[in-house]
Amino acid sequence: MRKTTVTIHRILGVFVGIFIIIIGLTGSILVFDKEVNPILHLHTHQVLPQGEQISLQQVGAIIQEKYPEAQLDWVTVPTQVNEPYHVLIKSLDKSKTDIYLNPYGGEVLGIYERDRPGMKIVNQLHTHLLAGKFGGFVVGLCGVMLLILSITGLMLWNGWKKLSVGFKVRWQAKQHILNYDLHKVGGVLTAVFLVLIATSGSMMVFDKPIKNFGYWITHQEQIEKPVSSFAISGKLVSLDDFLETATNAFPQGKPTVIYTPKDEKSVVRVRFKLPHEISPEGKSFVFLDQYNGDVLRVENFFQTSAMEQVKAWADALHTGSYGGLGMMGVYIVVGVVSSGLSVTGFVIWFKRKGTQRSTQRGAKVVI
């Protein structure tokens, strides 16, 4: 059994090692850029309360004045008196920019360009290996392989009988022994996180077939997304009106983000967080008609289908957002360590192959 496990671990490690290095490092960069960096900016731009806060509609007007050609994508609803408005805008070239506004005076506190050219390449490397749909499929398979590698690595760990042996790193030993110790200790320390990341990543890549299978096996039907009914109305529905209507429709939740419509059929979405939800911003929504402000649907996360809840968990588990800034920091380290495991694993395999070749040559000489 152990011999088979060793063979599986080595073969998979050699085949997907280079991909895991790429996916692991780019994943760490993306978690920092998309998840950690905005939070750091948010903390940096905390403000002192100074009277009444400006309205969401005023926020929209400020953005329209400063960036007339950009589209307002979403605005966060401050939950603390010292928290700024966090706005995301999308330019004509589809690039995204985070803007932080003082909620009391409306002045711009900071601007952060999210989709810089280098980050677009990093994102495509992580999700598609710069190879389109086929690359995305390979990334999904790598997630499955990483899951198997993590499980087989745990099975092979030599600390099950004596923990001190399993966690021992012989720093003064020869290079190949030190390399082995770093591999085993790094692997066991990150194994749980690697299982979570690999499983959730594969689920995200194969989201559509998994959801279709899930709905089929549970005999549930996918609910169609609501759409706005185009109408010429005399009244102007402001962002504040949308927020008030949504809050009245879903009083048990705390509003966190309001999303503007992207086209004439899209709806206005107000995002809510309920107690015990895994996502920091929540996964409950109120959908409103963009033309008249009517409530089209209220979606309580805990009442959605099992497949939708699984997807939400997968998203959070893949980035570490379920544990706040500290957990996302751990995920960044895990991404780097996963790349290191591929390198140390390859060194172990290469050293073993070299030893086998030397043994075979020695046997031939004796003959």
PDB file of N, CA and C in Angstrom, residues 15-54:
ATOM      1  N   PHE A  15       4.514  15.436 -12.837  1.00  0.00           N
ATOM      2  CA  PHE A  15       3.714  15.870 -13.982  1.00  0.00           C
ATOM      3  C   PHE A  15       3.103  17.256 -13.795  1.00  0.00           C
ATOM      4  N   VAL A  16       2.645  17.561 -12.599  1.00  0.00           N
ATOM      5  CA  VAL A  16       1.939  18.834 -12.409  1.00  0.00           C
ATOM      6  C   VAL A  16       2.760  19.843 -11.613  1.00  0.00           C
ATOM      7  N   GLY A  17       3.996  19.497 -11.254  1.00  0.00           N
ATOM      8  CA  GLY A  17       4.803  20.372 -10.414  1.00  0.00           C
ATOM      9  C   GLY A  17       4.958  21.772 -10.958  1.00  0.00           C
ATOM     10  N   ILE A  18       5.310  21.909 -12.231  1.00  0.00           N
ATOM     11  CA  ILE A  18       5.526  23.233 -12.820  1.00  0.00           C
ATOM     12  C   ILE A  18       4.239  24.049 -12.831  1.00  0.00           C
ATOM     13  N   PHE A  19       3.102  23.374 -13.057  1.00  0.00           N
ATOM     14  CA  PHE A  19       1.820  24.078 -13.063  1.00  0.00           C
ATOM     15  C   PHE A  19       1.454  24.556 -11.655  1.00  0.00           C
ATOM     16  N   ILE A  20       1.741  23.722 -10.648  1.00  0.00           N
ATOM     17  CA  ILE A  20       1.441  24.100  -9.274  1.00  0.00           C
ATOM     18  C   ILE A  20       2.295  25.287  -8.847  1.00  0.00           C
ATOM     19  N   ILE A  21       3.536  25.332  -9.324  1.00  0.00           N
ATOM     20  CA  ILE A  21       4.395  26.488  -9.034  1.00  0.00           C
ATOM     21  C   ILE A  21       3.759  27.755  -9.583  1.00  0.00           C
ATOM     22  N   ILE A  22       3.322  27.701 -10.831  1.00  0.00           N
ATOM     23  CA  ILE A  22       2.704  28.871 -11.472  1.00  0.00           C
ATOM     24  C   ILE A  22       1.410  29.252 -10.778  1.00  0.00           C
ATOM     25  N   ILE A  23       0.538  28.267 -10.569  1.00  0.00           N
ATOM     26  CA  ILE A  23      -0.779  28.539  -9.974  1.00  0.00           C
ATOM     27  C   ILE A  23      -0.632  29.006  -8.527  1.00  0.00           C
ATOM     28  N   GLY A  24       0.300  28.396  -7.783  1.00  0.00           N
ATOM     29  CA  GLY A  24       0.489  28.775  -6.385  1.00  0.00           C
ATOM     30  C   GLY A  24       1.000  30.199  -6.224  1.00  0.00           C
ATOM     31  N   LEU A  25       2.025  30.555  -6.979  1.00  0.00           N
ATOM     32  CA  LEU A  25       2.596  31.899  -6.859  1.00  0.00           C
ATOM     33  C   LEU A  25       1.625  32.971  -7.340  1.00  0.00           C
ATOM     34  N   THR A  26       0.986  32.718  -8.489  1.00  0.00           N
ATOM     35  CA  THR A  26       0.024  33.704  -8.996  1.00  0.00           C
ATOM     36  C   THR A  26      -1.180  33.807  -8.067  1.00  0.00           C
ATOM     37  N   GLY A  27      -1.568  32.700  -7.448  1.00  0.00           N
ATOM     38  CA  GLY A  27      -2.677  32.738  -6.495  1.00  0.00           C
ATOM     39  C   GLY A  27      -2.361  33.624  -5.303  1.00  0.00           C
ATOM     40  N   SER A  28      -1.140  33.526  -4.793  1.00  0.00           N
ATOM     41  CA  SER A  28      -0.729  34.379  -3.674  1.00  0.00           C
ATOM     42  C   SER A  28      -0.761  35.844  -4.071  1.00  0.00           C
ATOM     43  N   ILE A  29      -0.293  36.129  -5.278  1.00  0.00           N
ATOM     44  CA  ILE A  29      -0.303  37.522  -5.757  1.00  0.00           C
ATOM     45  C   ILE A  29      -1.726  38.036  -5.879  1.00  0.00           C
ATOM     46  N   LEU A  30      -2.630  37.204  -6.403  1.00  0.00           N
ATOM     47  CA  LEU A  30      -4.016  37.628  -6.594  1.00  0.00           C
ATOM     48  C   LEU A  30      -4.742  37.828  -5.269  1.00  0.00           C
ATOM     49  N   VAL A  31      -4.499  36.945  -4.307  1.00  0.00           N
ATOM     50  CA  VAL A  31      -5.135  37.113  -3.000  1.00  0.00           C
ATOM     51  C   VAL A  31      -4.709  38.443  -2.380  1.00  0.00           C
ATOM     52  N   PHE A  32      -3.426  38.757  -2.520  1.00  0.00           N
ATOM     53  CA  PHE A  32      -2.962  40.042  -1.985  1.00  0.00           C
ATOM     54  C   PHE A  32      -3.579  41.208  -2.744  1.00  0.00           C
ATOM     55  N   ASP A  33      -3.569  41.119  -4.067  1.00  0.00           N
ATOM     56  CA  ASP A  33      -4.009  42.254  -4.883  1.00  0.00           C
ATOM     57  C   ASP A  33      -5.517  42.469  -4.811  1.00  0.00           C
ATOM     58  N   LYS A  34      -6.293  41.394  -4.854  1.00  0.00           N
ATOM     59  CA  LYS A  34      -7.748  41.534  -4.931  1.00  0.00           C
ATOM     60  C   LYS A  34      -8.440  41.500  -3.575  1.00  0.00           C
ATOM     61  N   GLU A  35      -7.835  40.819  -2.601  1.00  0.00           N
ATOM     62  CA  GLU A  35      -8.500  40.654  -1.314  1.00  0.00           C
ATOM     63  C   GLU A  35      -7.849  41.480  -0.209  1.00  0.00           C
ATOM     64  N   VAL A  36      -6.532  41.378  -0.085  1.00  0.00           N
ATOM     65  CA  VAL A  36      -5.837  42.031   1.032  1.00  0.00           C
ATOM     66  C   VAL A  36      -5.622  43.514   0.774  1.00  0.00           C
ATOM     67  N   ASN A  37      -5.156  43.852  -0.409  1.00  0.00           N
ATOM     68  CA  ASN A  37      -4.819  45.242  -0.710  1.00  0.00           C
ATOM     69  C   ASN A  37      -5.991  46.202  -0.509  1.00  0.00           C
ATOM     70  N   PRO A  38      -7.213  45.870  -1.022  1.00  0.00           N
ATOM     71  CA  PRO A  38      -8.339  46.771  -0.768  1.00  0.00           C
ATOM     72  C   PRO A  38      -8.626  46.966   0.716  1.00  0.00           C
ATOM     73  N   ILE A  39      -8.469  45.909   1.524  1.00  0.00           N
ATOM     74  CA  ILE A  39      -8.704  46.030   2.953  1.00  0.00           C
ATOM     75  C   ILE A  39      -7.654  46.931   3.592  1.00  0.00           C
ATOM     76  N   LEU A  40      -6.407  46.771   3.150  1.00  0.00           N
ATOM     77  CA  LEU A  40      -5.339  47.634   3.666  1.00  0.00           C
ATOM     78  C   LEU A  40      -5.616  49.088   3.309  1.00  0.00           C
ATOM     79  N   HIS A  41      -6.085  49.315   2.082  1.00  0.00           N
ATOM     80  CA  HIS A  41      -6.429  50.678   1.679  1.00  0.00           C
ATOM     81  C   HIS A  41      -7.589  51.203   2.523  1.00  0.00           C
ATOM     82  N   LEU A  42      -8.552  50.331   2.805  1.00  0.00           N
ATOM     83  CA  LEU A  42      -9.717  50.734   3.590  1.00  0.00           C
ATOM     84  C   LEU A  42      -9.289  51.177   4.979  1.00  0.00           C
ATOM     85  N   HIS A  43      -8.391  50.414   5.600  1.00  0.00           N
ATOM     86  CA  HIS A  43      -7.890  50.775   6.924  1.00  0.00           C
ATOM     87  C   HIS A  43      -7.075  52.069   6.857  1.00  0.00           C
ATOM     88  N   THR A  44      -6.307  52.218   5.785  1.00  0.00           N
ATOM     89  CA  THR A  44      -5.463  53.399   5.638  1.00  0.00           C
ATOM     90  C   THR A  44      -6.303  54.663   5.521  1.00  0.00           C
ATOM     91  N   HIS A  45      -7.468  54.558   4.870  1.00  0.00           N
ATOM     92  CA  HIS A  45      -8.282  55.734   4.584  1.00  0.00           C
ATOM     93  C   HIS A  45      -9.427  55.924   5.575  1.00  0.00           C
ATOM     94  N   GLN A  46      -9.257  55.431   6.795  1.00  0.00           N
ATOM     95  CA  GLN A  46     -10.279  55.683   7.804  1.00  0.00           C
ATOM     96  C   GLN A  46     -10.350  57.169   8.114  1.00  0.00           C
ATOM     97  N   VAL A  47     -11.558  57.655   8.397  1.00  0.00           N
ATOM     98  CA  VAL A  47     -11.782  59.092   8.550  1.00  0.00           C
ATOM     99  C   VAL A  47     -12.360  59.405   9.923  1.00  0.00           C
ATOM    100  N   LEU A  48     -12.329  60.673  10.265  1.00  0.00           N
ATOM    101  CA  LEU A  48     -12.945  61.139  11.505  1.00  0.00           C
ATOM    102  C   LEU A  48     -14.363  61.594  11.213  1.00  0.00           C
ATOM    103  N   PRO A  49     -15.338  61.167  12.004  1.00  0.00           N
ATOM    104  CA  PRO A  49     -16.730  61.589  11.794  1.00  0.00           C
ATOM    105  C   PRO A  49     -16.859  63.109  11.891  1.00  0.00           C
ATOM    106  N   GLN A  50     -17.554  63.699  10.910  1.00  0.00           N
ATOM    107  CA  GLN A  50     -17.715  65.160  10.876  1.00  0.00           C
ATOM    108  C   GLN A  50     -19.121  65.504  10.407  1.00  0.00           C
ATOM    109  N   GLY A  51     -20.087  65.307  11.251  1.00  0.00           N
ATOM    110  CA  GLY A  51     -21.456  65.656  10.901  1.00  0.00           C
ATOM    111  C   GLY A  51     -22.158  64.563  10.130  1.00  0.00           C
ATOM    112  N   GLU A  52     -23.004  64.981   9.187  1.00  0.00           N
ATOM    113  CA  GLU A  52     -23.805  64.042   8.405  1.00  0.00           C
ATOM    114  C   GLU A  52     -23.009  63.476   7.232  1.00  0.00           C
ATOM    115  N   GLN A  53     -23.248  62.205   6.936  1.00  0.00           N
ATOM    116  CA  GLN A  53     -22.611  61.592   5.778  1.00  0.00           C
ATOM    117  C   GLN A  53     -23.319  62.023   4.495  1.00  0.00           C
ATOM    118  N   ILE A  54     -22.555  62.090   3.414  1.00  0.00           N
ATOM    119  CA  ILE A  54     -23.165  62.388   2.120  1.00  0.00           C
ATOM    120  C   ILE A  54     -23.937  61.148   1.651  1.00  0.00           C
TER     121      ILE A  54
END
